[in-house]
CSV table of C-alpha atoms in Angstrom, one decimal:
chain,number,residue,atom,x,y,z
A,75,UNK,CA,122.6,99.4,98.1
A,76,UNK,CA,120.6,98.0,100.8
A,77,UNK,CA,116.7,98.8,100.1
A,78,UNK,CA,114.4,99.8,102.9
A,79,UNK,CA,111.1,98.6,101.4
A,80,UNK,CA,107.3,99.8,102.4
A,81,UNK,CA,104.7,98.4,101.9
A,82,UNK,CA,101.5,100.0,101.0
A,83,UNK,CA,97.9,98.6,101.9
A,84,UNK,CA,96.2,99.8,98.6
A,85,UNK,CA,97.5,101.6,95.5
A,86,UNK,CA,98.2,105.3,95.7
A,87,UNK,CA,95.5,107.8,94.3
A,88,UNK,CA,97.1,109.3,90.9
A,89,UNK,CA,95.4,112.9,91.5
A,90,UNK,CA,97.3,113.8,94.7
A,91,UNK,CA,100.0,112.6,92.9
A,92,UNK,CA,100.1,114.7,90.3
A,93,UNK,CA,99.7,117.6,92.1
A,94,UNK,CA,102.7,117.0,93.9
A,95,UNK,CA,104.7,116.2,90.7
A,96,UNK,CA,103.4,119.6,89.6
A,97,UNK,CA,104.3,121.5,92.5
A,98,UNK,CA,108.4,120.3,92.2
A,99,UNK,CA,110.2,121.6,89.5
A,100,UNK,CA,113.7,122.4,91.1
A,101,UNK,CA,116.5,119.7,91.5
A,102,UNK,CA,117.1,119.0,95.5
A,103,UNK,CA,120.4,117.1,95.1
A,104,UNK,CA,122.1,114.3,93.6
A,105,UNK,CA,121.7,111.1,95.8
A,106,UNK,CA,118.9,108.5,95.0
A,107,UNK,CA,116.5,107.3,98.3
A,108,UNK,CA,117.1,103.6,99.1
A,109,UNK,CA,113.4,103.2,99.7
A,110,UNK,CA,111.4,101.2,97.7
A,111,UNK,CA,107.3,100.5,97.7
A,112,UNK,CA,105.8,97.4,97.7
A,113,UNK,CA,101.7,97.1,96.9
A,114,UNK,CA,99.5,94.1,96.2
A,115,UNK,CA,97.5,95.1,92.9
A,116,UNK,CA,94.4,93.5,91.6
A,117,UNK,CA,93.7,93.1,87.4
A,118,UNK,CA,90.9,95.1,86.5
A,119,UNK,CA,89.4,93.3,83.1
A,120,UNK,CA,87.4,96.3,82.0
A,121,UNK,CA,90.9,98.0,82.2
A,122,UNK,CA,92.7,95.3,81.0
A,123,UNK,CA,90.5,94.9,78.1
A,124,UNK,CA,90.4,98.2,77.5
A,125,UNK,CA,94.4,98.9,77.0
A,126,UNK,CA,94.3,95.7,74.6
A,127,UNK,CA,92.0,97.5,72.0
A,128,UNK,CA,94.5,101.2,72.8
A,129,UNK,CA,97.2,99.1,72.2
A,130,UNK,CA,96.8,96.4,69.7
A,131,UNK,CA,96.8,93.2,71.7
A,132,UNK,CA,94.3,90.1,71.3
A,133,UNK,CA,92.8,88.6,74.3
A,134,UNK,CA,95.3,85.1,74.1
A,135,UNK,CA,94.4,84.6,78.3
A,136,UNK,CA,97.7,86.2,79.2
A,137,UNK,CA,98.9,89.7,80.7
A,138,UNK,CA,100.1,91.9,77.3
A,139,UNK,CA,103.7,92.2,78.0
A,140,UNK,CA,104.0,95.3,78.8
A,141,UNK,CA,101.0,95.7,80.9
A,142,UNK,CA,102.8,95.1,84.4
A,143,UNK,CA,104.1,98.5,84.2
A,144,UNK,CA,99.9,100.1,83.8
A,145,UNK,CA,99.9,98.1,87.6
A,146,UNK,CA,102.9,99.6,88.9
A,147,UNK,CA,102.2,103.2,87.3
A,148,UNK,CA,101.0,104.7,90.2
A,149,UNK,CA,103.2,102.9,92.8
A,150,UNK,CA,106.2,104.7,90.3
A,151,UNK,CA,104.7,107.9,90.7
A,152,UNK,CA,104.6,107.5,94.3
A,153,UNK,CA,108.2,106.4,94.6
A,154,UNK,CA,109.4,109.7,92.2
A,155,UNK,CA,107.3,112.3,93.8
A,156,UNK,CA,108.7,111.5,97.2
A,157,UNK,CA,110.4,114.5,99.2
A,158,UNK,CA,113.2,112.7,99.4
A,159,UNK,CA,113.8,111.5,95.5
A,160,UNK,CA,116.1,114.7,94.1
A,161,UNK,CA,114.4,115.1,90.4
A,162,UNK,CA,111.4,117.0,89.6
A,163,UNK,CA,109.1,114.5,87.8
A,164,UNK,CA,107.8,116.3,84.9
A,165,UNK,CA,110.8,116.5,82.9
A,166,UNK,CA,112.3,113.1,83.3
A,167,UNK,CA,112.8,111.7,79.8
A,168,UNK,CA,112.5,108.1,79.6
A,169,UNK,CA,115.1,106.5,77.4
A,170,UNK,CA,115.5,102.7,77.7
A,171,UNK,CA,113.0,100.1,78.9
A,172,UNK,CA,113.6,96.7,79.1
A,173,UNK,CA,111.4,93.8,80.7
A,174,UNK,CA,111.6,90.4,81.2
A,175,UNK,CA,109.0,87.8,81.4
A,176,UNK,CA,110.2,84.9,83.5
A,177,UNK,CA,106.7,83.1,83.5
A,178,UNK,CA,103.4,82.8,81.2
A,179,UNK,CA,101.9,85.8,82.6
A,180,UNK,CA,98.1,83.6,82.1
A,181,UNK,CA,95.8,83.7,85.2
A,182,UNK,CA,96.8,86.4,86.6
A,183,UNK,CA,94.4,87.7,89.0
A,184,UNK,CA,96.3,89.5,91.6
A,185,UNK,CA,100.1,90.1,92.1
A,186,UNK,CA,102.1,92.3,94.1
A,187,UNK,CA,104.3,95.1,92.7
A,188,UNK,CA,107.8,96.3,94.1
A,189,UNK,CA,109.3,99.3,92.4
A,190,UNK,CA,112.8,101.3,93.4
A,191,UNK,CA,115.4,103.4,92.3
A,192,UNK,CA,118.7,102.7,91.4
A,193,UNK,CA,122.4,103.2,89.5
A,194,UNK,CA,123.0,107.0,89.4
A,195,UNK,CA,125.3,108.1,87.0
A,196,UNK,CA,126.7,110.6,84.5
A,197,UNK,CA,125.4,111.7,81.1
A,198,UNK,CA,126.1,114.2,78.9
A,199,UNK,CA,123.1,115.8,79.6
A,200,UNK,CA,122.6,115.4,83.2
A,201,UNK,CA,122.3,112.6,85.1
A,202,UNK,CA,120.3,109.0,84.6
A,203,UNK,CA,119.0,106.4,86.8
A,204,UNK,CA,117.1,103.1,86.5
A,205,UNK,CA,113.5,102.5,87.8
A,206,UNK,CA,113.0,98.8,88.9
A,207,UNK,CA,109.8,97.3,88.9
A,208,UNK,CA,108.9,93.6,89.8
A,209,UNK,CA,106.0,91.9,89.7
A,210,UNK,CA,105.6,88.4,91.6
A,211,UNK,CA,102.5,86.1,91.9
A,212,UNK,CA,101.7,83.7,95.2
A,213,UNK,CA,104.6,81.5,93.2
A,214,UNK,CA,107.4,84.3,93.3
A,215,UNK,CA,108.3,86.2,90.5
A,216,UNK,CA,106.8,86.7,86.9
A,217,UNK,CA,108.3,90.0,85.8
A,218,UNK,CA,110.7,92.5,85.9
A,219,UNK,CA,111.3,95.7,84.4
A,220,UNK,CA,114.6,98.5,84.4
A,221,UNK,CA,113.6,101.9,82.8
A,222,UNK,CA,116.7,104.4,82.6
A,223,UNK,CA,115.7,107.9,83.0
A,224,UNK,CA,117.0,111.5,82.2
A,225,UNK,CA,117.1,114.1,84.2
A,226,UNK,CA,119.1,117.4,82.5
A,227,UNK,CA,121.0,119.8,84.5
A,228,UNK,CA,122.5,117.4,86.7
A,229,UNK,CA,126.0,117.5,87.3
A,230,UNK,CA,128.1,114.6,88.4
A,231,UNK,CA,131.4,113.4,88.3
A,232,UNK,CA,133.1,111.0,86.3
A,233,UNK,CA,132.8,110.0,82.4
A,234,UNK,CA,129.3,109.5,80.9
A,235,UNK,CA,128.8,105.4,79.2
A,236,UNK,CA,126.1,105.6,76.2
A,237,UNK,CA,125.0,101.9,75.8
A,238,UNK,CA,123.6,101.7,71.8
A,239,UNK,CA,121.3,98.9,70.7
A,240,UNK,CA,122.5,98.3,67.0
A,241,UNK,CA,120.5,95.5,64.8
A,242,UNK,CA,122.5,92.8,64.0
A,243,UNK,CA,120.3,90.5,61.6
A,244,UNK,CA,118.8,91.5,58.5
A,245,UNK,CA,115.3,93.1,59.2
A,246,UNK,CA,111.5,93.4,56.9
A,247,UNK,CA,108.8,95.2,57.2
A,248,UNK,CA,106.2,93.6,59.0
A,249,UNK,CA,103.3,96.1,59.4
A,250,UNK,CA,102.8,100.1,59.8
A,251,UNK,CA,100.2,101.7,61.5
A,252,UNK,CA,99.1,105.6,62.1
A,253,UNK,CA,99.4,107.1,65.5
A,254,UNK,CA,96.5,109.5,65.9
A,255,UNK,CA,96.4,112.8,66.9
A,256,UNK,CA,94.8,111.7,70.3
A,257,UNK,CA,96.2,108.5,71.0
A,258,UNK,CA,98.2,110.3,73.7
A,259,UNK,CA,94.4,110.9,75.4
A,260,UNK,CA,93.5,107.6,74.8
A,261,UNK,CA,96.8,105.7,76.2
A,262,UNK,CA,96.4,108.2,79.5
A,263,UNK,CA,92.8,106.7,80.2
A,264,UNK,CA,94.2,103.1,80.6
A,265,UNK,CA,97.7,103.7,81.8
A,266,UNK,CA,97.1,106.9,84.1
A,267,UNK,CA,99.9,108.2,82.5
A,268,UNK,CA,98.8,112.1,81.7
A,269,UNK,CA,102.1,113.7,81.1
A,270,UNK,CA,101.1,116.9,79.3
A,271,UNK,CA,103.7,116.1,76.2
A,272,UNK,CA,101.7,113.7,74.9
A,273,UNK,CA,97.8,115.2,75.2
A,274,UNK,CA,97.4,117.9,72.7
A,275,UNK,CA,100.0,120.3,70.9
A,276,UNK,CA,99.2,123.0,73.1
A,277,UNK,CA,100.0,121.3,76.2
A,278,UNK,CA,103.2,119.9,74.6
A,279,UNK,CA,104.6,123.3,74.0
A,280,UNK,CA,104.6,124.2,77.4
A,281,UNK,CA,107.2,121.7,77.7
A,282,UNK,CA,109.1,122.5,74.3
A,283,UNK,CA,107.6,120.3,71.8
A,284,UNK,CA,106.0,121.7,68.9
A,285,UNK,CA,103.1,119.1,69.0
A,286,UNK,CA,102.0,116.2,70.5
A,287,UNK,CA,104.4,113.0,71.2
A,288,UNK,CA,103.4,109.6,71.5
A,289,UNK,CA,104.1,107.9,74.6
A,290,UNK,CA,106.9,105.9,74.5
A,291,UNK,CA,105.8,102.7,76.7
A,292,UNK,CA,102.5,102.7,73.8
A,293,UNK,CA,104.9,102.5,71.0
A,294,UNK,CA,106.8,99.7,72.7
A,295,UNK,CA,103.4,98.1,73.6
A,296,UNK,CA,102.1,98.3,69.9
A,297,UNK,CA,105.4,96.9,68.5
A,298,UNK,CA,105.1,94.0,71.1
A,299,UNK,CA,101.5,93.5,70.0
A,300,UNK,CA,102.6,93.2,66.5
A,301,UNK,CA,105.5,90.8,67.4
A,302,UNK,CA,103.1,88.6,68.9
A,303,UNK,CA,104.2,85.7,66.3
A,304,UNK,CA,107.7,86.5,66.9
A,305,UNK,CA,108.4,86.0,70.2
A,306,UNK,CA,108.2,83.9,73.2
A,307,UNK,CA,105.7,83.5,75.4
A,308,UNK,CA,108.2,83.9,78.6
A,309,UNK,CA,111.4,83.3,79.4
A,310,UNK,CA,112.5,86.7,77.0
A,311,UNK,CA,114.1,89.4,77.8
A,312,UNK,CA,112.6,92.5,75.5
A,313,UNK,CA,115.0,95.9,75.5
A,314,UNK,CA,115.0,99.2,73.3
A,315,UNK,CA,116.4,102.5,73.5
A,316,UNK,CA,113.8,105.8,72.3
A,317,UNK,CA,115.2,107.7,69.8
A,318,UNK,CA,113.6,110.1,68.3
A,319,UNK,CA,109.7,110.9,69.3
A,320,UNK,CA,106.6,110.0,67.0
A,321,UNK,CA,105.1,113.6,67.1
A,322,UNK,CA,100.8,113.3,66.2
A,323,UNK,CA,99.5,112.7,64.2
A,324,UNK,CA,101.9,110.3,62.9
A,325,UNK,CA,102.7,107.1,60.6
A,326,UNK,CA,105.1,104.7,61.2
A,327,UNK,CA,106.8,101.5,59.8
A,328,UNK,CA,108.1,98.5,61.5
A,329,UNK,CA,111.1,96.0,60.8
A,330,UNK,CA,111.9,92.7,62.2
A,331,UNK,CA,114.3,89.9,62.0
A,332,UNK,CA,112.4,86.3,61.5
A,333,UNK,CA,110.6,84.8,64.8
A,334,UNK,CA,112.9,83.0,67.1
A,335,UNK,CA,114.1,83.0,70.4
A,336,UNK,CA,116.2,86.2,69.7
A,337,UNK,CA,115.7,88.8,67.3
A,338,UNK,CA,116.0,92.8,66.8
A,339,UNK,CA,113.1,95.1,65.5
A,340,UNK,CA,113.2,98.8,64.3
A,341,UNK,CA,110.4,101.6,64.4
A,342,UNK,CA,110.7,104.1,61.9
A,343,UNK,CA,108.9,107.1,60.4
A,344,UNK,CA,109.3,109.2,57.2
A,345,UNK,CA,112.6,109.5,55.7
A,346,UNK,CA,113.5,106.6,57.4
A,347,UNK,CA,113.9,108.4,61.0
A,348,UNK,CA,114.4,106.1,63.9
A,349,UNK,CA,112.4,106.2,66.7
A,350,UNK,CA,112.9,103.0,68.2
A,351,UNK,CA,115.5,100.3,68.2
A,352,UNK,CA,115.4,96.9,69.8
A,353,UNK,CA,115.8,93.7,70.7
A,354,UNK,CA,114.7,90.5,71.7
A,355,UNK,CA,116.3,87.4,73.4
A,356,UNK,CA,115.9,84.6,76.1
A,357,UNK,CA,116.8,85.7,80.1
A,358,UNK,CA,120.3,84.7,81.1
């Protein structure tokens, strides 16, 4: 596929958006858009700062690993609130995400962000695709993202492929931690992200859940942050899969192979239920 890219002179304005995202709820068809939206960002530091402290990371002069996708947050909600993207936003369920830092992401002032859509295909609960998002500095590019999405209710031909992360080296606790009851609230003020699953229980059971759920890009973020001795600076590629959601308020327990260029990790909560598997290793 052959993207049609456009590009933006300033970042989108998140309220507009999610009116629109709540205003779709019905599925429109079963074709992706080959546009994709390209927008120079700037790094706010009192923002930067700011999702450090929500998410665990010390100030070591570089971008947190995961914070290219706070940049390209409303640049994605652009791109999936479109009249022509098929899938009603609230809904999606987000169930891989893996990034790649091909750079030391230090000194990073200003960088411009590209995001699309991408690789349609069968599940056995609907349909999934991949969100791409890039992010390249006056040298070229820095980092990369893919983050494969659900939507239910979509019907497609041909047979569904699950793709399962499995730990291959013997893991140990390294830390736990306690997801409070409002760290949903507090991961929405820096990332922009206010899905209402993971604001309070009674927003949450609008949408099914009986309380709260942790976003899934701040447990990633908080495992990264406490992986900072394990793993590269750049050149890595870091994947998991969401399994099961932390509901808040929650406590959970992480595992990890020894530091190294490659490595797998495991988030857990009581009883030993997985709610996040994944791995580390250099870009191929």
């Amino acid at each position: 596929m052959i993207t049609d890219w456009h590009t933006l002179n300033r970042e989108p304005s998140l309220p507009g958006l999610y009116v629109q995202a709540a205003s779709r709820r019905k599925i429109t068809g079963t074709t992706l858009p080959d546009a994709g939206l390209r927008c120079w960002v700037d790094v706010d530091p009192k923002r930067l700062a700011a999702y450090r402290n929500v998410c665990g990371f010390a100030d070591n002069g570089l971008l947190p690993p995961t914070y290219p996708h706070i940049l390209a947050f409303a640049l994605q909600m652009q791109l999936l609130t479109a009249r022509d993207f098929p899938f009603p936003l609230l809904g999606l369920i987000h169930l891989s995400n893996r990034i790649r830092v091909l750079r030391p992401m230090g000194g990073v002032n200003r960088a411009r962000i590209s995001v699309q859509v991408q690789n349609l295909q069968p599940h056995a609960k609907g349909a999934t695709f991949e969100l791409l998002t890039t992010l390249d500095d006056q040298l070229g590019p820095l980092w990369e993202a893919e983050s494969r999405m659900l939507c239910r209710g979509v019907k497609l031909e041909g047979e569904p492929v699950e793709e399962v992360l499995t730990s291959m080296l013997p893991l140990s606790e390294v830390t736990r931690w306690k997801a409070p009851a409002d760290i949903g609230r507090q991961y929405a003020k820096v990332s922009g992200d206010y899905n209402p699953i993971h604001l309070s229980a009674m927003s949450a059971k609008l949408f099914g859940f009986p309380t709260a759920i942790a976003h899934g890009l701040w447990n990633k973020a908080r495992t990264l942050a406490a992986l900072t001795d394990h793993l590269p600076t750049a050149n890595v590629e870091i994947a998991v899969q969401f399994r099961k959601p932390v509901r808040l308020p929650g406590e959970v327990t992480l595992l990890a192979s020894a530091a190294g260029s490659s490595g797998d990790f495991q988030l857990l909560g009581a009883g030993d239920l997985e709610h996040m598997a994944g791995h580390w290793q250099p870009v191929t």
